mmCIF file of C-alpha atoms in Angstrom:
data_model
loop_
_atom_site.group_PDB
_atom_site.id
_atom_site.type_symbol
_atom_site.label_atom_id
_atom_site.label_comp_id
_atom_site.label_asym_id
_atom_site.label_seq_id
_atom_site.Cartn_x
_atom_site.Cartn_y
_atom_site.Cartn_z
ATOM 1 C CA UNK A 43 -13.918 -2.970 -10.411
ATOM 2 C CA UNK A 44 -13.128 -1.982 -7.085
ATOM 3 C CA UNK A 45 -12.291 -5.597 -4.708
ATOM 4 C CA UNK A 46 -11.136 -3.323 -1.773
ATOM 5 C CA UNK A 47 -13.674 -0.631 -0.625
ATOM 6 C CA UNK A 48 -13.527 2.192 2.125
ATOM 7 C CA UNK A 49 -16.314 3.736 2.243
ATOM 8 C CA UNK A 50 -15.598 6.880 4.689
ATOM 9 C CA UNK A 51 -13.005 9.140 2.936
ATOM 10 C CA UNK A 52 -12.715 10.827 6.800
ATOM 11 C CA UNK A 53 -13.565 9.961 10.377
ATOM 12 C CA UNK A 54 -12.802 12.679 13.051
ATOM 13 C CA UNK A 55 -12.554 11.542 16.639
ATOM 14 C CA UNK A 56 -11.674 12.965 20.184
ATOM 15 C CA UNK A 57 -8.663 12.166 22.385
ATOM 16 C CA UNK A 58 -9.171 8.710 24.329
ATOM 17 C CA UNK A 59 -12.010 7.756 22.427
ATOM 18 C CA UNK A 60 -12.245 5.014 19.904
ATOM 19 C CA UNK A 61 -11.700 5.250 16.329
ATOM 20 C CA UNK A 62 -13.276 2.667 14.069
ATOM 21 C CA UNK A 63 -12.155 2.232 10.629
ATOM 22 C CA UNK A 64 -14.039 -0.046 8.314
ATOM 23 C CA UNK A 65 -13.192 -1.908 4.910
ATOM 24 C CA UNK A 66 -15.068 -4.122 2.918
ATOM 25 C CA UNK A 67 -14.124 -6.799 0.125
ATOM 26 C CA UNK A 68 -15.503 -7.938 -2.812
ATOM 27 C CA UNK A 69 -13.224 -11.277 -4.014
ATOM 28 C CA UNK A 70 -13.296 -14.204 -1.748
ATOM 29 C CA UNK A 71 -10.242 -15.436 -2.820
ATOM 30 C CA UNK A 72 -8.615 -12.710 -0.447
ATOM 31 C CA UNK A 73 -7.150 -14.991 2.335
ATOM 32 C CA UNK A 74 -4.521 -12.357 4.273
ATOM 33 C CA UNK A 75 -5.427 -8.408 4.799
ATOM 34 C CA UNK A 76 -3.655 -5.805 6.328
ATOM 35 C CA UNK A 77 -3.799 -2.249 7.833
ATOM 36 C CA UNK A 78 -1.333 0.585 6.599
ATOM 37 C CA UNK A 79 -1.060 4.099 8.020
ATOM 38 C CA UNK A 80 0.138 6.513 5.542
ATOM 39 C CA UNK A 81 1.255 10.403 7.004
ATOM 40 C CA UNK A 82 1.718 12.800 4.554
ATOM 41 C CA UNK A 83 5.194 12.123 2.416
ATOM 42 C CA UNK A 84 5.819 9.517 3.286
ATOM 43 C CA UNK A 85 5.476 5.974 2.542
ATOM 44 C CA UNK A 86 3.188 3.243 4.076
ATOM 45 C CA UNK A 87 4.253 1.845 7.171
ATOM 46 C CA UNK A 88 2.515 -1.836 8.184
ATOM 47 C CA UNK A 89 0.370 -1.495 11.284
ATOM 48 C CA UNK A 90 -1.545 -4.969 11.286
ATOM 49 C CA UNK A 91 -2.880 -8.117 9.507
ATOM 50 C CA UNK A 92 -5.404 -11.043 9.927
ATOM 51 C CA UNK A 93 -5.519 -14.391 8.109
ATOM 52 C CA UNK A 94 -8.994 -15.442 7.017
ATOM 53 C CA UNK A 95 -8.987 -18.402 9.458
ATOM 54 C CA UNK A 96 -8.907 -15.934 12.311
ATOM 55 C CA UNK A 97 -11.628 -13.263 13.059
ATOM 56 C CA UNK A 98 -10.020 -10.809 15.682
ATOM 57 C CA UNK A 99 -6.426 -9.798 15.996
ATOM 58 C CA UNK A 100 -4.934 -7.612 18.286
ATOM 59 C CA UNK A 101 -1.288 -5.573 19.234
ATOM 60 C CA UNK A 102 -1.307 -3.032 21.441
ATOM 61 C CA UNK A 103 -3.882 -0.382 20.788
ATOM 62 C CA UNK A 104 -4.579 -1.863 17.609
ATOM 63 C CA UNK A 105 -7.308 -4.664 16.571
ATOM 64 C CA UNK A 106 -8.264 -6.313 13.682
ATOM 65 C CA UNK A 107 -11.806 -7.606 13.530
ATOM 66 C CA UNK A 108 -12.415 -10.087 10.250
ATOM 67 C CA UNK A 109 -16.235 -10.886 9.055
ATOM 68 C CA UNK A 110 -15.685 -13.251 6.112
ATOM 69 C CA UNK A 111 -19.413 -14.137 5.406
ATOM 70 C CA UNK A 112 -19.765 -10.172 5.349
ATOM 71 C CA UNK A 113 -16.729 -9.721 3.547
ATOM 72 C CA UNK A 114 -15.885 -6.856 5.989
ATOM 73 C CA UNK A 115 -13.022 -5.697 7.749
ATOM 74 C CA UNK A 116 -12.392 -3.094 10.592
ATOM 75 C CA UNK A 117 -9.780 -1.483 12.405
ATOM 76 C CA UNK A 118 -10.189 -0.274 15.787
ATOM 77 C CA UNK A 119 -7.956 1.879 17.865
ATOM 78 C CA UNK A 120 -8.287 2.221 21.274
ATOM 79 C CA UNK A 121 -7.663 4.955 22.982
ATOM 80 C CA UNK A 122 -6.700 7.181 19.911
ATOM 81 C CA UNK A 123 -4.162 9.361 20.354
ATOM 82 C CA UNK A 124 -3.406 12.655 18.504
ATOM 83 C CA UNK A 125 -0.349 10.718 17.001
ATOM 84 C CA UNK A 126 -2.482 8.564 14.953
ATOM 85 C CA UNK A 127 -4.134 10.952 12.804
ATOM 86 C CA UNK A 128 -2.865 9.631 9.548
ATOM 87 C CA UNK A 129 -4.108 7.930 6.402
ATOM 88 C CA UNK A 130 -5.241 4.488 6.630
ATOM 89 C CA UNK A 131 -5.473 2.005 4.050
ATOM 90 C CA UNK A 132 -7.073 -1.208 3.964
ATOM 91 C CA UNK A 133 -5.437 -3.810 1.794
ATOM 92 C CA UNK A 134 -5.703 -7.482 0.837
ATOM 93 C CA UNK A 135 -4.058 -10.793 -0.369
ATOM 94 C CA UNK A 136 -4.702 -14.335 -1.912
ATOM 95 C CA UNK A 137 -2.146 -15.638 -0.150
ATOM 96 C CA UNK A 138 0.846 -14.225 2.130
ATOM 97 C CA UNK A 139 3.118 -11.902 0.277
ATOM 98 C CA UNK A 140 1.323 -11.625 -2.866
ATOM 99 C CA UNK A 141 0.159 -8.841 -4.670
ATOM 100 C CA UNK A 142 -1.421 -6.274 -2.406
ATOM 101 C CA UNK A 143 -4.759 -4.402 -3.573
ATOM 102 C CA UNK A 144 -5.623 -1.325 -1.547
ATOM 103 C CA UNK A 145 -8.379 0.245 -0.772
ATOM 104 C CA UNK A 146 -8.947 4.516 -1.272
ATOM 105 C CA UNK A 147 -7.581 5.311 2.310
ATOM 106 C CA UNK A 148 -9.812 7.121 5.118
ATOM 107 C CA UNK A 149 -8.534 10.322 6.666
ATOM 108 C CA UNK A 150 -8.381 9.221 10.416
ATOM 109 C CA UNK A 151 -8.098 12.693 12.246
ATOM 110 C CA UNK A 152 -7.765 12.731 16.311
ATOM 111 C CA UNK A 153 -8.322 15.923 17.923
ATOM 112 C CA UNK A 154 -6.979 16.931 21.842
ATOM 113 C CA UNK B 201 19.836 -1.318 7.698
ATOM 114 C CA UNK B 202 18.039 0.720 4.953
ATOM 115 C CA UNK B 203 14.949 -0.851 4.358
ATOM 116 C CA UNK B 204 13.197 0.092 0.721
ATOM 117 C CA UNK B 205 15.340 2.957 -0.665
ATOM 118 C CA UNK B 206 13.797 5.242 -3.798
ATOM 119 C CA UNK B 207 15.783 7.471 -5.985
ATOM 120 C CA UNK B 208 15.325 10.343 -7.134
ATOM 121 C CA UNK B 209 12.584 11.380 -4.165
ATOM 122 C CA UNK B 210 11.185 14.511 -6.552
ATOM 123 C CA UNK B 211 11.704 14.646 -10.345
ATOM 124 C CA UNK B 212 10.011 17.004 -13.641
ATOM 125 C CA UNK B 213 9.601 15.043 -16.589
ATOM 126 C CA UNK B 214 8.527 17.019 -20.121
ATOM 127 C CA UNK B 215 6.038 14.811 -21.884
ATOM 128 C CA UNK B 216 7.306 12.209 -24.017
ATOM 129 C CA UNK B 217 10.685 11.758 -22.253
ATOM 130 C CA UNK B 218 12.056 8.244 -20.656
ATOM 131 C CA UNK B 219 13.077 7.846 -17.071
ATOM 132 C CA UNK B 220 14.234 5.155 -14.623
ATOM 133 C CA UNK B 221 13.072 5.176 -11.050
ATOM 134 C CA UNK B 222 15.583 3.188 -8.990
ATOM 135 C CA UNK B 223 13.978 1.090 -6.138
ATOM 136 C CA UNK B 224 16.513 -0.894 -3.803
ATOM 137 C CA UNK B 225 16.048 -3.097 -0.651
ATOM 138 C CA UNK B 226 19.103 -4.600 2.042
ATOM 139 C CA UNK B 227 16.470 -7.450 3.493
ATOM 140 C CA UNK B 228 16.945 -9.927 1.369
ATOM 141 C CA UNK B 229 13.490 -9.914 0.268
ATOM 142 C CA UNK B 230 11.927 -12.152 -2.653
ATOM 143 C CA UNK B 231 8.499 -10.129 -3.402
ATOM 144 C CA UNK B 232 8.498 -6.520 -4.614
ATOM 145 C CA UNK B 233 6.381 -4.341 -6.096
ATOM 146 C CA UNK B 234 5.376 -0.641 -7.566
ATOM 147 C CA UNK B 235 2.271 1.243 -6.935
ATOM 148 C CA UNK B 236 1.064 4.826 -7.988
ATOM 149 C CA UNK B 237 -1.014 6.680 -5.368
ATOM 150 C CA UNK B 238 -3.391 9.154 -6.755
ATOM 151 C CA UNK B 239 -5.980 11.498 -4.500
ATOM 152 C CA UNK B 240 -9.186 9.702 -3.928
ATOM 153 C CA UNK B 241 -7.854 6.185 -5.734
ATOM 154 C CA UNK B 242 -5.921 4.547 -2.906
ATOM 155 C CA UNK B 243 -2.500 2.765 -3.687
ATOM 156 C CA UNK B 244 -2.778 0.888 -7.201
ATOM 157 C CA UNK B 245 -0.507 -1.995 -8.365
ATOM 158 C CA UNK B 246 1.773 -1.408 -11.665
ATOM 159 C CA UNK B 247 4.103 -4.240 -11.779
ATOM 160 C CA UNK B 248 5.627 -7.276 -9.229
ATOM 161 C CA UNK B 249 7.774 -9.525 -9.180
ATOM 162 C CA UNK B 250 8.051 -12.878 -7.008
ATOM 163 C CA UNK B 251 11.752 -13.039 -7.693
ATOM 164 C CA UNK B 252 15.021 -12.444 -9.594
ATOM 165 C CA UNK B 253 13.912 -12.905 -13.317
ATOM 166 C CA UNK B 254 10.086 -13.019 -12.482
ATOM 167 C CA UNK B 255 7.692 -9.774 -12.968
ATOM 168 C CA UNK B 256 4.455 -9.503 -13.539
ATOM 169 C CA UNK B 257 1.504 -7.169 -14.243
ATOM 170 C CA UNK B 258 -0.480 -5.620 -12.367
ATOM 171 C CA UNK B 259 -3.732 -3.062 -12.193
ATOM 172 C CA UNK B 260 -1.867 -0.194 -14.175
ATOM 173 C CA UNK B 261 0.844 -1.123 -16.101
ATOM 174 C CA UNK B 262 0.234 0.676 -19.470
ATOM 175 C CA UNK B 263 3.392 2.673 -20.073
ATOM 176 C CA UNK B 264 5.895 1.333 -17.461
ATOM 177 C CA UNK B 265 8.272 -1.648 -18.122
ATOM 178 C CA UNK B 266 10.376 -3.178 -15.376
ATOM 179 C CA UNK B 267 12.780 -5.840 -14.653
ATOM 180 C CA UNK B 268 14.415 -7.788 -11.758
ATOM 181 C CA UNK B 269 17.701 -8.800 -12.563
ATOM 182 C CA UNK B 270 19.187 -9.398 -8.900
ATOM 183 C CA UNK B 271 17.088 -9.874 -5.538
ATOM 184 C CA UNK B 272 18.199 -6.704 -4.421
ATOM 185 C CA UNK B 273 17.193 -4.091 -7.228
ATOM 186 C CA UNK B 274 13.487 -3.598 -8.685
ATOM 187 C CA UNK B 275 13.421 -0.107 -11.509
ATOM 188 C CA UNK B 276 10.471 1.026 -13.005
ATOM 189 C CA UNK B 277 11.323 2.343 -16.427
ATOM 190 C CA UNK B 278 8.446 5.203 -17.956
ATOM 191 C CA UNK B 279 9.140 4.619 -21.089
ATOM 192 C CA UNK B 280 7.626 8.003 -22.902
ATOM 193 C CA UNK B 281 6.165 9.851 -20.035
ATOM 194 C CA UNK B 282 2.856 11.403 -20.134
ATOM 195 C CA UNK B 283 0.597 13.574 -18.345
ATOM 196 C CA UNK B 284 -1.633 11.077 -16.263
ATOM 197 C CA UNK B 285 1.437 9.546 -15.271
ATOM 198 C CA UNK B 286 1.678 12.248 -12.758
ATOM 199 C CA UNK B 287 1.754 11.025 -9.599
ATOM 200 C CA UNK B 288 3.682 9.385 -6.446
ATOM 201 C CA UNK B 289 5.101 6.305 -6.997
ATOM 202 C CA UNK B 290 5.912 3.533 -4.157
ATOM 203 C CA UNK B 291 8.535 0.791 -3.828
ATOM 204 C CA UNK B 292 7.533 -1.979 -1.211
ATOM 205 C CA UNK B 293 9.360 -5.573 -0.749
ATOM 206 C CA UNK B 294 8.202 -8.405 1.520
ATOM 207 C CA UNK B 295 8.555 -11.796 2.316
ATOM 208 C CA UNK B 296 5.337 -12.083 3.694
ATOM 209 C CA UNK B 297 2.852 -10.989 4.740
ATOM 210 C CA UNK B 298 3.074 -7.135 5.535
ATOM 211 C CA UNK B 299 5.174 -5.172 2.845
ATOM 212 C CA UNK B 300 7.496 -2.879 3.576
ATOM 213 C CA UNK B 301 7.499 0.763 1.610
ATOM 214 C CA UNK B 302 9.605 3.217 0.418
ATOM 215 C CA UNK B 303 9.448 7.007 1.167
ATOM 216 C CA UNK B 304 8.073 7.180 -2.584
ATOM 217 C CA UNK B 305 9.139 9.549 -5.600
ATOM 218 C CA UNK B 306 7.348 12.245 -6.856
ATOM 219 C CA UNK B 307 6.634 12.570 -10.491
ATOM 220 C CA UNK B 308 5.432 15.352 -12.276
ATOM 221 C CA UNK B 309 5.079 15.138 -16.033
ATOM 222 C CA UNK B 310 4.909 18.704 -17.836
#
């Protein structure tokens, strides 16, 4: 079964505006969950994570919203930029440093 | 400072051959693990390990065996490589939360 779901396989956005990326969860015993851009070969690099005792988290142009009744997660990045047209995956924990599960990655693409 | 390092970066395999991919981190991490990414199936977990002498299993681990002898080093052996082991394979090491990756190998099994 699949815990860690992401729904939108693409999202295509303009320059400036804001991209939202969403996630959603199926095991409550996720407690830590994290946001990883991926560009083409290479690997994952760590953009940003959220406990489950905390519902927003932010850095920079990048924040975390967490919805634990909904079991849903999203990313927002504000103002995209054409840099950030990547991969994104959606990942979670039981507890901090444990086994990662990812979800299928959304094609984030940010045109001038 | 290194990071995750993965060797060999590209490598043919003919079906039913063994191989070692070599995974090494500098940051004195205690958790690492190995994932496969296939298209449309996101990043999925073969085998990790919470320290020197400790691995476990994880989604995928039919056909891979691995070992963690020192903190530093983390293979993943394919024992008799097959077809649907095709794929890209990740190295990542952590201590929490975030793990860090490496630039993966590709594996193609003929």
């Amino acid at each position: 079964d699949q815990q860690v779901k992401q729904n939108s396989p693409s999202l295509s956005v303009q320059e400036g505006r804001i991209s939202i990326l969403n996630c959603d969860y199926t095991n409550s015993m996720f407690d830590y969950f994290l946001w990883y851009k991926k560009y083409p070969a290479e690997g994952p690099t760590f953009l940003i994570s959220i406990s489950s005792i905390k519902d927003k988290n932010e850095d920079g142009r990048f924040t975390v919203f967490l919805n634990k009744s909904a079991k849903h997660l999203s990313l927002h990045i504000v103002p995209s930029q054409p840099g950030d047209s990547a991969v994104y995956f959606c990942a979670a924990a039981e507890t901090s440093g444990s086994r990662l599960t990812f979800g299928e990655g959304t094609q984030l693409t940010v045109n001038p | 400072n290194a990071g995750v390092t993965q060797t060999p970066k590209f490598q043919v395999l003919k079906t039913g051959q063994s191989m070692t991919l070599q995974c090494a981190q500098d940051m004195n991490h205690e958790y690492m693990s190995w994932y496969r990414q296939d298209p449309g199936m996101g990043l999925r977990l073969i085998h990790y390990s919470v320290g020197a002498g400790i691995t476990d299993q994880g989604e995928v681990p039919n056909g891979y065996n691995v070992s963690r002898s020192t903190t530093e080093d983390f293979p993943l052996r394919l024992l008799s490589a097959a077809p649907s082991q095709t794929s890209v394979y990740f190295c990542a090491s952590s201590n929490g939360p975030g793990y860090t990756f490496g630039s993966g190998t590709r594996l193609t099994v003929v």
